[in-house]
Short mmCIF file of C-alpha atoms and ligand atoms in Angstrom, two decimals:
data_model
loop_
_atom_site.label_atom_id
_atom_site.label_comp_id
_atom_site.label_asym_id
_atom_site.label_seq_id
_atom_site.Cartn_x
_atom_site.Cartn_y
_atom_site.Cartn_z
CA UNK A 1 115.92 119.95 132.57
CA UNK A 2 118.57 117.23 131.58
CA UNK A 3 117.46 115.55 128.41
CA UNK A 4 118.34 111.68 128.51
CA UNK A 5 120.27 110.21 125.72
CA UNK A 6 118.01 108.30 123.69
CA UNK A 7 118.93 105.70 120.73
CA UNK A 8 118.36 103.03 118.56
CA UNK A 9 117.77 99.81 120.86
CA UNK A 10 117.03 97.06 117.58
CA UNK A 11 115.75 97.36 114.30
CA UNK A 12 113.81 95.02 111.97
CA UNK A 13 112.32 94.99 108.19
CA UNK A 14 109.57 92.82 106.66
CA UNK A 15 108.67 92.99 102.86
CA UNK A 16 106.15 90.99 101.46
CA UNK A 17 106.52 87.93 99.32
CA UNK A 18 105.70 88.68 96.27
CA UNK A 19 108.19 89.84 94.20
CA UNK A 20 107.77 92.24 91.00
CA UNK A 21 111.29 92.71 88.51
CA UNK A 22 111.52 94.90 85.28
CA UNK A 23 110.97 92.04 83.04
CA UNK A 24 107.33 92.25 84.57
CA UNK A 25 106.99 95.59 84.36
CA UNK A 26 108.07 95.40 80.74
CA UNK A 27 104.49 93.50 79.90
CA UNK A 28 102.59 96.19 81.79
CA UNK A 29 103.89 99.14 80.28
CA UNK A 30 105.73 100.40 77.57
CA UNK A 31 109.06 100.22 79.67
CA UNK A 32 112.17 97.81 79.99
CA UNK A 33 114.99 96.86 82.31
CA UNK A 34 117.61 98.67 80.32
CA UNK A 35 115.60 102.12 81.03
CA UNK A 36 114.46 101.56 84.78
CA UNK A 37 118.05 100.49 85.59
CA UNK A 38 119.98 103.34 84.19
CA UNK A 39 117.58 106.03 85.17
CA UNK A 40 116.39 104.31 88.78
CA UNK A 41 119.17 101.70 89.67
CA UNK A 42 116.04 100.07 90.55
CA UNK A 43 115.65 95.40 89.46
CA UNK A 44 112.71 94.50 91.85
CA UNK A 45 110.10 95.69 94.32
CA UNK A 46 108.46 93.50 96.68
CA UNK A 47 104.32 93.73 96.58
CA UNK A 48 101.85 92.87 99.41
CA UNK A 49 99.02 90.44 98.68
CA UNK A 50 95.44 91.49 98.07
CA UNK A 51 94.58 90.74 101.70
CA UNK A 52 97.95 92.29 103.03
CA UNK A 53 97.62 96.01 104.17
CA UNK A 54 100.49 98.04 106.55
CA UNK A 55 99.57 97.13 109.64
CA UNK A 56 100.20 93.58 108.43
CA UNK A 57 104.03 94.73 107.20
CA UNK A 58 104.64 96.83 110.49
CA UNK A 59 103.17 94.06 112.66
CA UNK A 60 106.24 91.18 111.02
CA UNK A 61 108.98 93.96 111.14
CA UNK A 62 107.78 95.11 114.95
CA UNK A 63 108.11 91.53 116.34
CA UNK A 64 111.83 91.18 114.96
CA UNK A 65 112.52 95.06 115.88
CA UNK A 66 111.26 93.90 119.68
CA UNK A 67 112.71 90.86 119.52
CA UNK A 68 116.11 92.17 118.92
CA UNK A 69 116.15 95.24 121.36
CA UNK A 70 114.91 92.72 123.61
CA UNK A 71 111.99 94.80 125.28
CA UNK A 72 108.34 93.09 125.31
CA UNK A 73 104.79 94.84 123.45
CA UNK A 74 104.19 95.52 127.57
CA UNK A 75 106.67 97.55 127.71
CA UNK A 76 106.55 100.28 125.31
CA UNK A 77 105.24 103.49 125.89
CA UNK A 78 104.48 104.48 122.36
CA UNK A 79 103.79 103.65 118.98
CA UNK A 80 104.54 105.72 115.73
CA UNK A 81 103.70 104.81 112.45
CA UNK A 82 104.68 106.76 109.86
CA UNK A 83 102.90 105.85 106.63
CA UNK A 84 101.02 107.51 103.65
CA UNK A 85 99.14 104.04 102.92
CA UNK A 86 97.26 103.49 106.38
CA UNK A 87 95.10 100.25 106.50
CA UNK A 88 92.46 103.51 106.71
CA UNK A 89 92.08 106.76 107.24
CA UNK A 90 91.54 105.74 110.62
CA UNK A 91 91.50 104.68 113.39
CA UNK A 92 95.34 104.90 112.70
CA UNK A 93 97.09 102.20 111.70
CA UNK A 94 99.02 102.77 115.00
CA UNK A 95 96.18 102.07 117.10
CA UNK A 96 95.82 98.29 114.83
CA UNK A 97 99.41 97.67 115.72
CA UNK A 98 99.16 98.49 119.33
CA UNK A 99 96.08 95.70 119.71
CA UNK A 100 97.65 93.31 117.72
CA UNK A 101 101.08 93.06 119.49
CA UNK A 102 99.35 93.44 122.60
CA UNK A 103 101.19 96.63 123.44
CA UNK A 104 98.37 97.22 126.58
CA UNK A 105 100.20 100.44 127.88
CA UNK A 106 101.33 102.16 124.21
CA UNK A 107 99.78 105.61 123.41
CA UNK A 108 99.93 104.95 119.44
CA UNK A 109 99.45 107.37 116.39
CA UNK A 110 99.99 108.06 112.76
CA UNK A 111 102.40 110.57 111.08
CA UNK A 112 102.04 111.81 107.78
CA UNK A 113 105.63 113.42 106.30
CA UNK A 114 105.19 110.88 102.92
CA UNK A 115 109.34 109.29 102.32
CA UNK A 116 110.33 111.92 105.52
CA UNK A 117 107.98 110.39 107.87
CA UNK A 118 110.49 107.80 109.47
CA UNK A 119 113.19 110.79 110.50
CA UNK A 120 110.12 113.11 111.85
CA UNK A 121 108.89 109.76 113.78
CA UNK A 122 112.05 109.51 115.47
CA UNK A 123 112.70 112.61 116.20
CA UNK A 124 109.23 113.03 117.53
CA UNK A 125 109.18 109.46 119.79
CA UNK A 126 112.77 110.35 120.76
CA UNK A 127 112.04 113.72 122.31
CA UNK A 128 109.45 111.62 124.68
CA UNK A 129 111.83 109.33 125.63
CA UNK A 130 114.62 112.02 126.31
CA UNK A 131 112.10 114.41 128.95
CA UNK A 132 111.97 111.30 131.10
CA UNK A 133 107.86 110.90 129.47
CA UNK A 134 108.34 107.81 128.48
CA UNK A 135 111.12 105.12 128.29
CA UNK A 136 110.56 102.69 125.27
CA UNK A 137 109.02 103.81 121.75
CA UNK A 138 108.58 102.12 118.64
CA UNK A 139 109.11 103.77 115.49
CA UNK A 140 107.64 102.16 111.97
CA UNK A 141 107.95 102.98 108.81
CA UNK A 142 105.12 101.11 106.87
CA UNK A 143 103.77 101.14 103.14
CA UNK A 144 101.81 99.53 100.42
CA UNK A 145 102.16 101.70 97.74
CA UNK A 146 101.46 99.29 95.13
CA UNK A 147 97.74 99.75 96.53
CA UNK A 148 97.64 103.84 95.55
CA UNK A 149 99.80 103.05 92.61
CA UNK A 150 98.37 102.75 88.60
CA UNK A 151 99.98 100.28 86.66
CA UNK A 152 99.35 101.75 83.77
CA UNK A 153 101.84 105.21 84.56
CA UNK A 154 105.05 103.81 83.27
CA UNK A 155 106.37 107.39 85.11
CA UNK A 156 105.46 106.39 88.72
CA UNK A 157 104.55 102.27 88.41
CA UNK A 158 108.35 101.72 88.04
CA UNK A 159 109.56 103.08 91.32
CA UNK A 160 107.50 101.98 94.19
CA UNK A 161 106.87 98.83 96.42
CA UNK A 162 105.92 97.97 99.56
CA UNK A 163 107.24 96.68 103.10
CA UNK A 164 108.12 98.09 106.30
CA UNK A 165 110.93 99.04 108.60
CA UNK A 166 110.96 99.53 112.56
CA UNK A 167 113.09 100.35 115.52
CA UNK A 168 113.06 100.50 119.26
CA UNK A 169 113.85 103.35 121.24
CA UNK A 170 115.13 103.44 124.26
CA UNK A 171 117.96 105.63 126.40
CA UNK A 172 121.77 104.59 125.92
CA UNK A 173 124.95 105.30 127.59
CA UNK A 174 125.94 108.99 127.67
CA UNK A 175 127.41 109.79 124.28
CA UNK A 176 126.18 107.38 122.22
CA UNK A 177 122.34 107.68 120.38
CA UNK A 178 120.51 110.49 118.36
CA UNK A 179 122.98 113.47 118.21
CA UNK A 180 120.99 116.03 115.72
CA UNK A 181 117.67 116.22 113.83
CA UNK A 182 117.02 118.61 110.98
CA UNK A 183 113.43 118.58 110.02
CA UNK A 184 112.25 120.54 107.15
CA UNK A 185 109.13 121.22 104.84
CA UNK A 186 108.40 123.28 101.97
CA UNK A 187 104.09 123.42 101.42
CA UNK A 188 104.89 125.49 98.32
CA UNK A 189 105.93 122.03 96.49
CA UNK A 190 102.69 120.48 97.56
CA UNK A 191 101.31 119.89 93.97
CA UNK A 192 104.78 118.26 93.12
CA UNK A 193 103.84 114.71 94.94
CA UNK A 194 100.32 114.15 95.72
CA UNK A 195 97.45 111.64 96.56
CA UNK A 196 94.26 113.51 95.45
CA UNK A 197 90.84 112.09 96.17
CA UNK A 198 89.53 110.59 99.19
CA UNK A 199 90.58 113.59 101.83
CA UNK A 200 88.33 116.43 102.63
CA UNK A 201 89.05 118.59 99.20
CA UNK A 202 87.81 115.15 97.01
CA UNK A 203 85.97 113.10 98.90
CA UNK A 204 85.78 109.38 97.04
CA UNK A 205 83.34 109.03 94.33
CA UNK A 206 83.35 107.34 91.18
CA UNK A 207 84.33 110.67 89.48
CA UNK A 208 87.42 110.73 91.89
CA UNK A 209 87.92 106.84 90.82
CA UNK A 210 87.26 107.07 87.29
CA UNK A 211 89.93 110.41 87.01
CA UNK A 212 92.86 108.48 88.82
CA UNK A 213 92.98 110.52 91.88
CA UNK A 214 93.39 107.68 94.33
CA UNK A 215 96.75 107.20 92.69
CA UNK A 216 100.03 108.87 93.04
CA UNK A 217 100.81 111.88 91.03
CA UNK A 218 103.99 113.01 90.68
CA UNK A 219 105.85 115.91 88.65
CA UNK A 220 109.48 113.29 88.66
CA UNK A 221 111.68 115.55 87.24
CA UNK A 222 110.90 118.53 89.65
CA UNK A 223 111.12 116.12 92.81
CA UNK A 224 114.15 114.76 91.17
CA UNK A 225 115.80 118.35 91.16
CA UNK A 226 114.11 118.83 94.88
CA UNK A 227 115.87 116.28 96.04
CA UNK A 228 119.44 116.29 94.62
CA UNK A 229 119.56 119.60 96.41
CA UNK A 230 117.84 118.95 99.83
CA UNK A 231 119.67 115.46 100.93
CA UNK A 232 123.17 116.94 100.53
CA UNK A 233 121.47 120.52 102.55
CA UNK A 234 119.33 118.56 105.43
CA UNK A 235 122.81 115.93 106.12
CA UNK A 236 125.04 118.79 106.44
CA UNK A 237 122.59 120.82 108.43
CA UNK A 238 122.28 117.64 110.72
CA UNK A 239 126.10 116.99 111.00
CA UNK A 240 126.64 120.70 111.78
CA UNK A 241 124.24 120.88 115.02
CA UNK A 242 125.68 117.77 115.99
CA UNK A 243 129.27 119.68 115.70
CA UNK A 244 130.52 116.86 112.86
CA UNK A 245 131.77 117.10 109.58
CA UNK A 246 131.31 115.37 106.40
CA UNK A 247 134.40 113.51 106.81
CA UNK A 248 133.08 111.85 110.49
CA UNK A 249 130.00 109.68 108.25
CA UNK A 250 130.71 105.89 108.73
CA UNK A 251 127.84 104.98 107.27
CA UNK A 252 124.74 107.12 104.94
CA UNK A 253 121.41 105.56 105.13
CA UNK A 254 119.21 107.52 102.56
CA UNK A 255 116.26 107.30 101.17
CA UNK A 256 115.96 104.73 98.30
CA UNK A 257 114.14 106.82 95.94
CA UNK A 258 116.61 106.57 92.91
CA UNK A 259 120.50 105.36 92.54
CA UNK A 260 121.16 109.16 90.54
CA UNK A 261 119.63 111.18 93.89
CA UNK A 262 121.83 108.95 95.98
CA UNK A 263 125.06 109.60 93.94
CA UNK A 264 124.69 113.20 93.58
CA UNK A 265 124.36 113.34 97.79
CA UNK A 266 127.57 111.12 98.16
CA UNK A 267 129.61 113.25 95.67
CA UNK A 268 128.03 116.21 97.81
CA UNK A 269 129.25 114.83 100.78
CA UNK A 270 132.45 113.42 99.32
CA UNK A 271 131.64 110.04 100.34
CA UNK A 272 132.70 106.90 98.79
CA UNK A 273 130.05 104.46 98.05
CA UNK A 274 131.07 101.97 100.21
CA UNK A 275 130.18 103.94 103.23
CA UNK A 276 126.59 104.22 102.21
CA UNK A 277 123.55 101.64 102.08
CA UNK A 278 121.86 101.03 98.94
CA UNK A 279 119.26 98.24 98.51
CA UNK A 280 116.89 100.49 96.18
CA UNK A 281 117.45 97.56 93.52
CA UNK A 282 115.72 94.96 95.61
CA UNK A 283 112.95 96.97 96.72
CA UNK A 284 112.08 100.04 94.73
CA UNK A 285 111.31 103.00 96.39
CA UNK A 286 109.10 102.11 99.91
CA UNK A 287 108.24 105.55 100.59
CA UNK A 288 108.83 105.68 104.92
CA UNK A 289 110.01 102.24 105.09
CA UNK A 290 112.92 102.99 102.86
CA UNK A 291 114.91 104.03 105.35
CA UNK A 292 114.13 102.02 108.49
CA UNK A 293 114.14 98.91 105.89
CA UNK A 294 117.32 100.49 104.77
CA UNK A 295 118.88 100.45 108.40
CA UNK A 296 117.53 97.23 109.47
CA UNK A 297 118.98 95.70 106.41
CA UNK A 298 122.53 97.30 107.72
CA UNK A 299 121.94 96.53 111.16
CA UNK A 300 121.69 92.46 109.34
CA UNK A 301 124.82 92.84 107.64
CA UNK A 302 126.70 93.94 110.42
CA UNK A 303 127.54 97.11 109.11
CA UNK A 304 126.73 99.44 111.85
CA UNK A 305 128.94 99.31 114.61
CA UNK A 306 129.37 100.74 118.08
CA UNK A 307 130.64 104.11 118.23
CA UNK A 308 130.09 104.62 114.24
CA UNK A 309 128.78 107.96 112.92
CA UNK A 310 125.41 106.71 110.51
CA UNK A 311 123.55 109.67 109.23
CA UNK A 312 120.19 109.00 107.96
CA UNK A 313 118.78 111.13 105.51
CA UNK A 314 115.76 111.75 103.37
CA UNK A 315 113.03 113.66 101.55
CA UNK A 316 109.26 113.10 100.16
CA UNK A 317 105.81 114.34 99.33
CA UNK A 318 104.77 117.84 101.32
CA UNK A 319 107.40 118.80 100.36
CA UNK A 320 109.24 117.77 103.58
CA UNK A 321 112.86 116.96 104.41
CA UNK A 322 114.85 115.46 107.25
CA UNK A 323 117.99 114.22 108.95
CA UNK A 324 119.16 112.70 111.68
CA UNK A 325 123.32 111.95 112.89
CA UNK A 326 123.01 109.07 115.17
CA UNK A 327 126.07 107.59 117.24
CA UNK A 328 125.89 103.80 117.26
O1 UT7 B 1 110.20 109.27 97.27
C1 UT7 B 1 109.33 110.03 96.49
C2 UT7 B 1 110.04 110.97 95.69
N1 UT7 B 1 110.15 110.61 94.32
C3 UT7 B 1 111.31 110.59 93.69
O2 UT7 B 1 112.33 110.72 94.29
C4 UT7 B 1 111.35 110.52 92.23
C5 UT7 B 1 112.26 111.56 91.69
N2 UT7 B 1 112.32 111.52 90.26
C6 UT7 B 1 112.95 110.54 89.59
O3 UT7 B 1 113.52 109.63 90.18
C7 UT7 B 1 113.04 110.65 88.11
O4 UT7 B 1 112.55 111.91 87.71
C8 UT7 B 1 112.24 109.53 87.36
C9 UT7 B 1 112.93 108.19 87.55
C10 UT7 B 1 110.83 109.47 87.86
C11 UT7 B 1 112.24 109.84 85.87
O5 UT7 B 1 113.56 109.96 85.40
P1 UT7 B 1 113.99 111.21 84.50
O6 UT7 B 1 115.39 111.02 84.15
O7 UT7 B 1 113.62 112.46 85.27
O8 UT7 B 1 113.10 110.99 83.22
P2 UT7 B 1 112.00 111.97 82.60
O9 UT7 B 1 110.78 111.98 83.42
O10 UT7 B 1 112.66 113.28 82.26
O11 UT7 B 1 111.71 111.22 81.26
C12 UT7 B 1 112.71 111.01 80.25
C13 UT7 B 1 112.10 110.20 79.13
C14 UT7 B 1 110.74 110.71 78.67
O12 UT7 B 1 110.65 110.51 77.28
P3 UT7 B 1 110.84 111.73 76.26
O13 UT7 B 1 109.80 112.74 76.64
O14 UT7 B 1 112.24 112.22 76.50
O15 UT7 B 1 110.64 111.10 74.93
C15 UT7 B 1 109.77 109.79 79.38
O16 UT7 B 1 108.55 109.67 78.68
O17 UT7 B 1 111.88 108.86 79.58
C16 UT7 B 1 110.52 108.49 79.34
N3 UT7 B 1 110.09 107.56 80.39
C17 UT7 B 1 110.28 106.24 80.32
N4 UT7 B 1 110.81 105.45 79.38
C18 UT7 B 1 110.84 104.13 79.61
C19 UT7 B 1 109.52 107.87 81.59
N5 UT7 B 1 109.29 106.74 82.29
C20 UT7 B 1 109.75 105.73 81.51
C21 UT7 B 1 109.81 104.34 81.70
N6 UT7 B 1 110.35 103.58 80.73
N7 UT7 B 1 109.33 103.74 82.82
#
């Protein structure tokens, strides 16, 4: 079977209003901007209102997504969110998004791959779209952490915030579009980043409450290590099937988990900085909207251009990994 070309037909990105900077931090916990900074590159997060849950985030960043690829809610074929904050357990926060932007046709589901679970959604939408199943996906990326986050960990209540990132898939002239994935996992790491309670192992309770385990957990320094070594791994991996090199990267799109995981991938890759997008200091770590945020926020600035090599890369909770060399 001939597989269409599939690719990236718009992006968009919506954070929430509220805005939360070190200085604020520093009256919460025993922190301050000095620390974050050097150790995070990280200034502010953006956090979603009491009322505000994802499907509210993925909702504003699907209509300017749409809007630019210029295909209507009718049209599209499916609907991925990937998320580790769904409105609910379920029905997925998918299925919310596909009633509220009236997207009558859309089969729509969750993924769970934690800060990988943008790359996995596009590879997995994409492969629908290149069989000839479908023709138009959308792809979101949509958290709010600051709901599974305590305020009172100065380890974990520095890094995160919340928002959302989404794109439109569609096919595209011969050539141009996804031209690798490398998707990876490692269940052995599975204690490193975790949400406990509320699943089928600790169902909610006030125990679960009262002991923290509807919060994030997570071993920083081993994730830290995890990472440094995976990013540099998964983009080569990806740039190798799609028979590039490290030199042919016009632009990096990582995840925004921390400005020291970020550096150690572009001296890895022997890139300069200035070929990669970093907005981590304006919203913290988002989890799977980092990196469609990440690339809408490029696609804004005019930095990704037709023909350019952009190589997304990431890694999260699972452990899991993945990549993805696109052609613009
Ligand atoms: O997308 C999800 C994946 N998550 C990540 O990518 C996170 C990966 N990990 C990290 O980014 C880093 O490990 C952190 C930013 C979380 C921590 O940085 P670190 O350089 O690994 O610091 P550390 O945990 O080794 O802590 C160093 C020191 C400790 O003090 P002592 O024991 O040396 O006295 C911590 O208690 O820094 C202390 N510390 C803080 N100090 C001020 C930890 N958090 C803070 C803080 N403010 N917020």
């Amino acid at each position: 079977m001939k597989l269409r070309p599939v690719g990236i037909l718009g992006t968009g990105k919506y954070v929430p209003e509220k805005v939360l900077t070190n200085a604020d931090l520093e009256k919460m916990v025993e922190t301050n901007d000095e620390w974050i900074v050097t150790r995070t590159g990280m200034k502010e997060r953006h956090i979603a209102a009491e009322h505000e849950a994802s499907s509210d985030l993925a909702y504003q960043a699907s209509l300017i997504a749409l809007k630019n690829a210029g295909i209507a809610p009718e049209d599209l074929d499916l609907i991925v969110v990937a998320t580790i904050t769904p409105d609910s357990a379920f029905p997925s926060t998918a299925c919310l998004l596909q009633e509220r932007l009236g997207a009558k046709k859309a089969a729509a589901f969750d993924l769970s791959a934690a800060c990988s679970g943008f790359i996995y959604g596009l590879a997995n939408a994409s492969n629908f779209i290149a069989t000839g199943m479908y023709k138009h996906a959308l792809v979101i990326g949509a958290e709010c952490l600051s709901k599974i986050t305590d305020y009172t960990d100065r380890n974990t209540c520095i890094l995160f915030g919340d928002g959302a990132g989404a794109v439109v898939l569609g096919e595209v002239p011969e050539g141009r579009g996804f031209q690798s994935f490398e998707l990876g996992a490692d269940g052995a790491g599975a204690e490193l980043l975790k949400l406990a309670g509320g699943g089928s192992r600790c169902p909610s309770s006030v125990d679960s409450v009262q002991s923290g385990k509807h919060f994030i957990y997570m071993a920083g320094s081993e994730v830290f290590k995890f990472a440094v070594r995976i990013m540099g791994n998964a983009a080569e991996e990806a740039l190798r099937k799609a028979g590039l090199a490290k030199g042919d990267i016009d632009l990096l799109v990582p995840h925004q988990a921390n400005i020291r995981i970020i550096q150690a991938s572009l001296n890895r890759l022997d890139l300069p900085e200035e070929k990669c997008m970093i907005n981590l200091h304006k919203y913290g770590n988002v989890s799977a909207a980092s990196i469609p945020i990440a690339l809408a926020e490029a696609d804004e600035e005019g930095r990704l251009k037709q023909g350019d090599c952009v190589v997304l890369v990431g890694f999260g909770g699972g452990l899991t990994w993945g990549a993805s060399v696109i052609r613009w």
